[in-house]
Amino acid sequence: MTLDPIRKAEQEHFRTLLMPTPFHPRLAPLVETQSWYGWAGMLVAHSVFDEELEYFAIRSTAALFDISPMIKYRITGPDAERCLNRLTVRDVSKQKVGRVQYTAWCDDEGHVLDDGTLFRLGAADFRLCCQERHLPWLLDTARGMDVAIREETQEIAGLALQGPTSFAVLSKAGFDGVEALRPFQLAEFDHDGGKVMISRTGFTGDLGYELFVPATAALSLWDRLWEAGRLHGLNAIGYNALNRARIEAGFIVANGDFVTAETALRADRVRMPDEIGLDWLVDVDKVQFNGRSAILAARKNGTLKHVLVGLEIDDNTPAEAAIVYHGNKREVGLISAAIWSPTAKRNIAIASLERPYGSEILDDLWVEIYALRELKYHKMMKRARVVERPFVKLARRSANPPARF
Amino acid sequence: MSFDAIIIGGGHNGLTAAATLAKAGRKVLLLEAADTVGGGASTVEFAPGFRTSGLAHIINRLDPDVVKAIGLDTSGFEATAMPTAILSETSEAIVLRGAYGESIDGVGKEEAAAFAALRKKLLFHAGLLRRFMKKPPPELGNTSLKDLAAHAATGLKLLSQGREEARDVLRMLLMNVADISDEFLTDDRLKGLLAFDATLGLHLGPRSPTSLMGLYYRLTGEALGASGGQFLPRGGMGAVAQAFAEAATAAGATIRTASPVRRIIANRGLAGGVELEDGEILMASTILSAIHPRTTFHHLVDPADTQTGLSRAIGHIRSNGDVAKLNLALDKVPQFQGLSEADHKGRLVIARSMNHVETAFNPSKYGEYSPDPVMEITLPSLSDPKLADTGCTLSAMVQFAPYALREGWESGKPKFLEIVLDGLERHAPGLRASVEHAELLTPADIETRYRMPGGHWSHGEMQPDQLLFNRPVHAAAGYSTPLEGLYLASAGSHPGGGISGLPGLLSARHILAGGSR
Amino acid sequence: MQKYDVIMIGGGHNGLVAAGYLQRAGLKVVVLEKNDWVGGAATSRELTEGFLYSNCSYVCSLFRPEIMRDLELPRHGLQIISYDGGAVFARNGDYLGTYRDHESHRREFARFSPRDAEAYDRYSRDVTRQCRFIQPLLMRTAPDPFSFRPRDISELVYLARKFGDMGAADMAAMMRFWTMSISDYLDEYFESPVIKASLAISGIIGTALGPKSPGTAYVLLHHYMGEVDGSVGAWGYARGGMGAVTKALAASFQSVGGTILTGSEVDKVITRNGRAIGVALANGDEVHADRVVSNADVKRTFLKLVDEKDLPDRFVHRVRHFKMRGSSGKLNIALDSLPEFPALPKDSRCLRGDMHFTDDLERMERGYDDWKAGRWSADPFIDMMIPTTLDPTMAPPGKHFMSCFVQYCPPQVEGRDWTDADRDAFAETVVSQISDYSPGFRDRIRHMEVRTPRELEAEVGLTEGNIFQGELTFDQLLFNRPVPGYAQYRSPIDGLYICGSSTHPGGGVMGAPGRNAAAEILRDAKMKPAQMREAHDVL
């Protein structure tokens, strides 16, 4: 009974419930709030020094957020495009090399398994980033095709660099040519004897980039950005600040704003793309894909039950987890995310409503807010209006070339 | 020439579907990969001058509805009923006469009465189950008034023999055959027969829960007008296939043999044609696949045209066979101990006891063959002398011989053949010396020869989790599939395996009724 | 002669649960227990000085928290301690740990298969979906589909509605789940043999079935439905051993005026004019009551305690063919020191949970083949724990109590009764397997109690030593348990009831059969329980 040393060493994982990310040595000294939490088993910060100020770093200067725990799959091989076309609702054959697609994928019944971003690194080389884990589903989707699928979450470190001065930071850091990147475009740049992949993407609705680098080069990348960011107001931020920005941008979070099909325990909790505001992703003209016929049938038969909407609510109390009513008493949905938007100066929320409320019936909607004030609930009924998402739309996000601010 | 429907696979189910559709005025093309139609229903000359049924060898569930619907002419192969004999090395054989032992020789009066009582009970239960075999699988969550009425009728039938008998139906339905046999019988040889009949063609032992279902299934079949009836077709099973083919042709269907299909052509979830191995493309709005569902979805349909969940479920179908087919050319008629000369024409079962079947099953769980297998033997040339120019043919189903033999069948097969011949020799001394030629088809051989994945003649285990609305998988039960225009009609679909023609008939009727999902 | 409202035959956990509810409702109840202690198969016994043995049942999860609350068991001393996880030791020197922490669990699975690690969530979700349907049924009397009484019809409608609430795909999945073998079910999710072996354990414990037997997926569910404080599927130790459960039940019962008479073996149920009126004790005494409830299993109750001639033939036939089939044995070991398992890293929490040595399903299944042939498994499956790692009350400081549940172990050895030599040889098989993974294990053993089905039947009265008082196969579940037409805790004899694990919903230290039986008895007595909560919705 002997065990090779590598396997023996792997056993030790149980001593550390939350694994440090590759950036941890740099991030840890900065996290003055010490408010850590677990994201996919890795240690990340809720906040770094002050949630409020971190938010303004995103909207006013530049913010650095560790996205290493995001689940990443590498899909390669001659049939990679075919496989991903079977998997996702968008047409991957239209995605050029060097482009990024925000996309979603469904089970056979058309219920959303997850949303995520698909990076086309080469003709036969993709990276899929998402919130939940899907290896068995991906492997089964690849059955009968010449394609290799590998989870690379641990090997690849990721950073989101977001905010008006983010381009200036990259430029200062010497990433020449980054000015050519248009939104949803990616390119590789030299770094530390290797490569870093930079895409003009993000989860803030602001000008911003995401950087992916082998975990071994994570710290040198951090240092390079940090040094360059000195004069551009670069701050490390935690999830709470990012979450505010993403709500303003109207982005949804899997298992936050909708329940993914593989985790739902109750049959009525699953959602089709059209029920979570992702109908625009579904490309009905492309080849066959998982969920296609179910989605088309639901559209045709009018059996879609829910709709995800942006709400603007009277006054300024965030309506987190509030019930939405129509008229006096009829319960029609639930708010899954809500904040007071500092940038828009509006009280905003993302809500899931039962059709026809939110789809056809838009008036007379109310939310019931329980605000805990010194151990007493202030109970309020506030009027809500269905509004366009994003709640905050910034021209700088898509300006070409990006401005330096 | 254009067709309304293309049927892939010329087994008896494909032929039944072809005949049914053609009779209704559809223009039907049936494509068969082999040089002759019939699939597992065939007659082969396995040694010069010796012919036998290639795989299936007994008719015991040819459905009267099918016969009527397609105008099947049975006169060419129908023969007289045959008894079942339970062989013994040490005593006279027990012989069940009539349809599954309407009378029984070789056991005491009490045991015969006990058997009669059990037989009556099982036939009653099987009669209830037959109601589900004759129509498409029930749809879950979407019960029509017609279904409700049918269920109510079944409920009334259930109560027709009183409340206590009804309670027994719900108690026994998913039990194992061993416990039921122990509950009602005492003679171990009879228990051995029930155990054998319940588990033949299944990856279950008699003590495995739900194994009684196999016996129920057998008794839902009928032949010569009686549940549990059986006969050896004259001319072998190939003659039966021939009759099916004639019915299809007479109805106006076009049959093309030696036309293997390479792929099913589909676009955006809609199937519309097939491409043959030679590159020829044939289009039709209805494609009906009467071959194994796994071949259909994992080999003929491009993975990009199916959905992941369906493909995954298809991959989970358990379809590894455990039965080997033995064909022997003998220079004379073998003499089985304790068996009258006339009864040599019957179905001869070697299964000494419940425990014999159970211990024969055990090794198959680990990819090993039975060191002491159980088997069902027929001597077809005794009833139909045309099958052997001289001597005698012996055709047997031998179990358990797992498809995925751990040591591999190349080295395993000669050893297993020895074991099987030794087993026969013990019951028919001198048999070995009279063997002129022996052919043993392992499930791996059956897979290759008859294009049945896993060598499973039912195209998928007939266990409760793979029946009704879960046959072959939930998303493709009831003959329609998620690929619009593609339908299933093999034994892999409801109600399942055996030479019944029901999957083909029900599928074709489903298509004629509009074929909606 | 004392006259009571209700006699409870046997002081097992279900008997005490039912007695507790009945006494609280205002009935005068006496529990008659043959042994000098109560508890049945949930006991803590000091069989060697200073050591408390949970010598039958050994972990607590299935016991319904609603019952703990109704009967105020925490007030009467019951305390459940959750444990973290466990381990399956592999023959190659590795081990598979299981952890409550989701990510640790995933990373551990990933050591064996990255795919399996990510498949686990879907597996767990699917099993939980099945639980959601079945769990509320535990605390309801199973409807009789053929009685056509309004109550049964409305209960059938409830079931049909509940079933109908699921989508068609879920219904189909459920029909599959109920009839599949745990081996086939796991094959649909996992590829690693050791992961499958680890997950299959709950599919076979207590049954006379192998992992490849259809129906074992349901058995898995039976074990999965437990919870500790709302954490579904969690398991824990009762502080002070499993006797703490029944001790608290007894204290709760006595605190409201209930009477327990130990050393009072019941010989016969006395009937007059087709009605049970009392019992005759082995010592010749008689105790009379309006109602008699049996906590004994269905065979013992109707084939031994009752005259067959008082019962319908068909009923006797069905009771006789009710499957008990003991399949397990038990080694209870007092240890001088904590055993070492070199495969486990230092300070591993796995040592505090359930440990096993069967690293693939084939070994498990072959163990079952031995049982079918009437032998104990040559390479047995062992569910081993050392509760003293979390509960210091069960052994002197530094010493430990180890519980080894062993499968498979037949009620008879190749058709004959067990001998002491057989029992010793059986024990040696187990000790030798543990020793393979724990050097010096033998030297730590101070005292050992070996229990085969023979001992289990003799002491606790479980026929054939079946720990569930009857197999959990479809023909013995819900309205078929124990006998079709008598699945509502009543019997063909007026005033005679049955409340043990032979009744719905079956075995394990769950208490639900006792609770449900009490509800039916009170219904007949036209009384209301003082407090009987509906099942919590925790999923």
mmCIF file with all atom_site columns, N, CA and C in Angstrom, chain C residues 20-27 518-532:
data_model
loop_
_atom_site.group_PDB
_atom_site.id
_atom_site.type_symbol
_atom_site.label_atom_id
_atom_site.label_alt_id
_atom_site.label_comp_id
_atom_site.label_asym_id
_atom_site.label_entity_id
_atom_site.label_seq_id
_atom_site.pdbx_PDB_ins_code
_atom_site.Cartn_x
_atom_site.Cartn_y
_atom_site.Cartn_z
_atom_site.occupancy
_atom_site.B_iso_or_equiv
_atom_site.pdbx_formal_charge
_atom_site.auth_seq_id
_atom_site.auth_comp_id
_atom_site.auth_asym_id
_atom_site.auth_atom_id
_atom_site.pdbx_PDB_model_num
ATOM 1  N N  . GLY C 1 20  ? -45.611 7.524  24.488 1.00 0.00 ? 20  GLY C N  1
ATOM 2  C CA . GLY C 1 20  ? -45.506 8.928  24.893 1.00 0.00 ? 20  GLY C CA 1
ATOM 3  C C  . GLY C 1 20  ? -46.682 9.747  24.394 1.00 0.00 ? 20  GLY C C  1
ATOM 4  N N  . TYR C 1 21  ? -47.012 9.586  23.125 1.00 0.00 ? 21  TYR C N  1
ATOM 5  C CA . TYR C 1 21  ? -48.134 10.338 22.557 1.00 0.00 ? 21  TYR C CA 1
ATOM 6  C C  . TYR C 1 21  ? -49.450 9.937  23.228 1.00 0.00 ? 21  TYR C C  1
ATOM 7  N N  . LEU C 1 22  ? -49.627 8.634  23.439 1.00 0.00 ? 22  LEU C N  1
ATOM 8  C CA . LEU C 1 22  ? -50.897 8.152  23.986 1.00 0.00 ? 22  LEU C CA 1
ATOM 9  C C  . LEU C 1 22  ? -51.089 8.623  25.431 1.00 0.00 ? 22  LEU C C  1
ATOM 10 N N  . GLN C 1 23  ? -50.025 8.505  26.216 1.00 0.00 ? 23  GLN C N  1
ATOM 11 C CA . GLN C 1 23  ? -50.115 8.935  27.609 1.00 0.00 ? 23  GLN C CA 1
ATOM 12 C C  . GLN C 1 23  ? -50.414 10.435 27.675 1.00 0.00 ? 23  GLN C C  1
ATOM 13 N N  . ARG C 1 24  ? -49.739 11.188 26.825 1.00 0.00 ? 24  ARG C N  1
ATOM 14 C CA . ARG C 1 24  ? -49.952 12.637 26.816 1.00 0.00 ? 24  ARG C CA 1
ATOM 15 C C  . ARG C 1 24  ? -51.379 12.998 26.406 1.00 0.00 ? 24  ARG C C  1
ATOM 16 N N  . ALA C 1 25  ? -51.974 12.133 25.600 1.00 0.00 ? 25  ALA C N  1
ATOM 17 C CA . ALA C 1 25  ? -53.344 12.420 25.157 1.00 0.00 ? 25  ALA C CA 1
ATOM 18 C C  . ALA C 1 25  ? -54.353 12.105 26.249 1.00 0.00 ? 25  ALA C C  1
ATOM 19 N N  . GLY C 1 26  ? -53.876 11.490 27.352 1.00 0.00 ? 26  GLY C N  1
ATOM 20 C CA . GLY C 1 26  ? -54.780 11.221 28.464 1.00 0.00 ? 26  GLY C CA 1
ATOM 21 C C  . GLY C 1 26  ? -55.085 9.752  28.689 1.00 0.00 ? 26  GLY C C  1
ATOM 22 N N  . LEU C 1 27  ? -54.448 8.878  27.932 1.00 0.00 ? 27  LEU C N  1
ATOM 23 C CA . LEU C 1 27  ? -54.664 7.449  28.152 1.00 0.00 ? 27  LEU C CA 1
ATOM 24 C C  . LEU C 1 27  ? -53.653 6.951  29.186 1.00 0.00 ? 27  LEU C C  1
ATOM 25 N N  . ALA C 1 518 ? -49.796 5.956  16.927 1.00 0.00 ? 518 ALA C N  1
ATOM 26 C CA . ALA C 1 518 ? -50.500 6.653  18.021 1.00 0.00 ? 518 ALA C CA 1
ATOM 27 C C  . ALA C 1 518 ? -51.659 7.471  17.461 1.00 0.00 ? 518 ALA C C  1
ATOM 28 N N  . ALA C 1 519 ? -51.416 8.109  16.309 1.00 0.00 ? 519 ALA C N  1
ATOM 29 C CA . ALA C 1 519 ? -52.473 8.923  15.700 1.00 0.00 ? 519 ALA C CA 1
ATOM 30 C C  . ALA C 1 519 ? -53.688 8.062  15.371 1.00 0.00 ? 519 ALA C C  1
ATOM 31 N N  . GLU C 1 520 ? -53.446 6.864  14.834 1.00 0.00 ? 520 GLU C N  1
ATOM 32 C CA . GLU C 1 520 ? -54.571 5.985  14.457 1.00 0.00 ? 520 GLU C CA 1
ATOM 33 C C  . GLU C 1 520 ? -55.296 5.466  15.694 1.00 0.00 ? 520 GLU C C  1
ATOM 34 N N  . ILE C 1 521 ? -54.522 5.130  16.727 1.00 0.00 ? 521 ILE C N  1
ATOM 35 C CA . ILE C 1 521 ? -55.136 4.619  17.960 1.00 0.00 ? 521 ILE C CA 1
ATOM 36 C C  . ILE C 1 521 ? -56.023 5.699  18.579 1.00 0.00 ? 521 ILE C C  1
ATOM 37 N N  . LEU C 1 522 ? -55.502 6.920  18.609 1.00 0.00 ? 522 LEU C N  1
ATOM 38 C CA . LEU C 1 522 ? -56.296 8.020  19.181 1.00 0.00 ? 522 LEU C CA 1
ATOM 39 C C  . LEU C 1 522 ? -57.543 8.265  18.353 1.00 0.00 ? 522 LEU C C  1
ATOM 40 N N  . ARG C 1 523 ? -57.405 8.102  17.052 1.00 0.00 ? 523 ARG C N  1
ATOM 41 C CA . ARG C 1 523 ? -58.578 8.264  16.192 1.00 0.00 ? 523 ARG C CA 1
ATOM 42 C C  . ARG C 1 523 ? -59.659 7.259  16.587 1.00 0.00 ? 523 ARG C C  1
ATOM 43 N N  . ASP C 1 524 ? -59.234 6.004  16.785 1.00 0.00 ? 524 ASP C N  1
ATOM 44 C CA . ASP C 1 524 ? -60.191 4.971  17.186 1.00 0.00 ? 524 ASP C CA 1
ATOM 45 C C  . ASP C 1 524 ? -60.788 5.277  18.558 1.00 0.00 ? 524 ASP C C  1
ATOM 46 N N  . ALA C 1 525 ? -59.967 5.857  19.434 1.00 0.00 ? 525 ALA C N  1
ATOM 47 C CA . ALA C 1 525 ? -60.444 6.163  20.791 1.00 0.00 ? 525 ALA C CA 1
ATOM 48 C C  . ALA C 1 525 ? -61.212 7.480  20.817 1.00 0.00 ? 525 ALA C C  1
ATOM 49 N N  . LYS C 1 526 ? -61.347 8.070  19.638 1.00 0.00 ? 526 LYS C N  1
ATOM 50 C CA . LYS C 1 526 ? -62.019 9.370  19.508 1.00 0.00 ? 526 LYS C CA 1
ATOM 51 C C  . LYS C 1 526 ? -61.402 10.398 20.436 1.00 0.00 ? 526 LYS C C  1
ATOM 52 N N  . MET C 1 527 ? -60.064 10.413 20.429 1.00 0.00 ? 527 MET C N  1
ATOM 53 C CA . MET C 1 527 ? -59.336 11.380 21.244 1.00 0.00 ? 527 MET C CA 1
ATOM 54 C C  . MET C 1 527 ? -58.382 12.165 20.353 1.00 0.00 ? 527 MET C C  1
ATOM 55 N N  . LYS C 1 528 ? -57.895 13.248 20.896 1.00 0.00 ? 528 LYS C N  1
ATOM 56 C CA . LYS C 1 528 ? -56.951 14.072 20.144 1.00 0.00 ? 528 LYS C CA 1
ATOM 57 C C  . LYS C 1 528 ? -55.603 14.052 20.837 1.00 0.00 ? 528 LYS C C  1
ATOM 58 N N  . PRO C 1 529 ? -54.527 14.038 20.073 1.00 0.00 ? 529 PRO C N  1
ATOM 59 C CA . PRO C 1 529 ? -53.211 14.110 20.702 1.00 0.00 ? 529 PRO C CA 1
ATOM 60 C C  . PRO C 1 529 ? -53.008 15.479 21.349 1.00 0.00 ? 529 PRO C C  1
ATOM 61 N N  . ALA C 1 530 ? -52.249 15.510 22.451 1.00 0.00 ? 530 ALA C N  1
ATOM 62 C CA . ALA C 1 530 ? -51.975 16.781 23.099 1.00 0.00 ? 530 ALA C CA 1
ATOM 63 C C  . ALA C 1 530 ? -51.179 17.678 22.158 1.00 0.00 ? 530 ALA C C  1
ATOM 64 N N  . GLN C 1 531 ? -50.249 17.079 21.476 1.00 0.00 ? 531 GLN C N  1
ATOM 65 C CA . GLN C 1 531 ? -49.392 17.822 20.564 1.00 0.00 ? 531 GLN C CA 1
ATOM 66 C C  . GLN C 1 531 ? -48.851 16.847 19.533 1.00 0.00 ? 531 GLN C C  1
ATOM 67 N N  . MET C 1 532 ? -49.199 17.029 18.284 1.00 0.00 ? 532 MET C N  1
ATOM 68 C CA . MET C 1 532 ? -48.646 16.169 17.245 1.00 0.00 ? 532 MET C CA 1
ATOM 69 C C  . MET C 1 532 ? -48.466 17.015 16.002 1.00 0.00 ? 532 MET C C  1
#
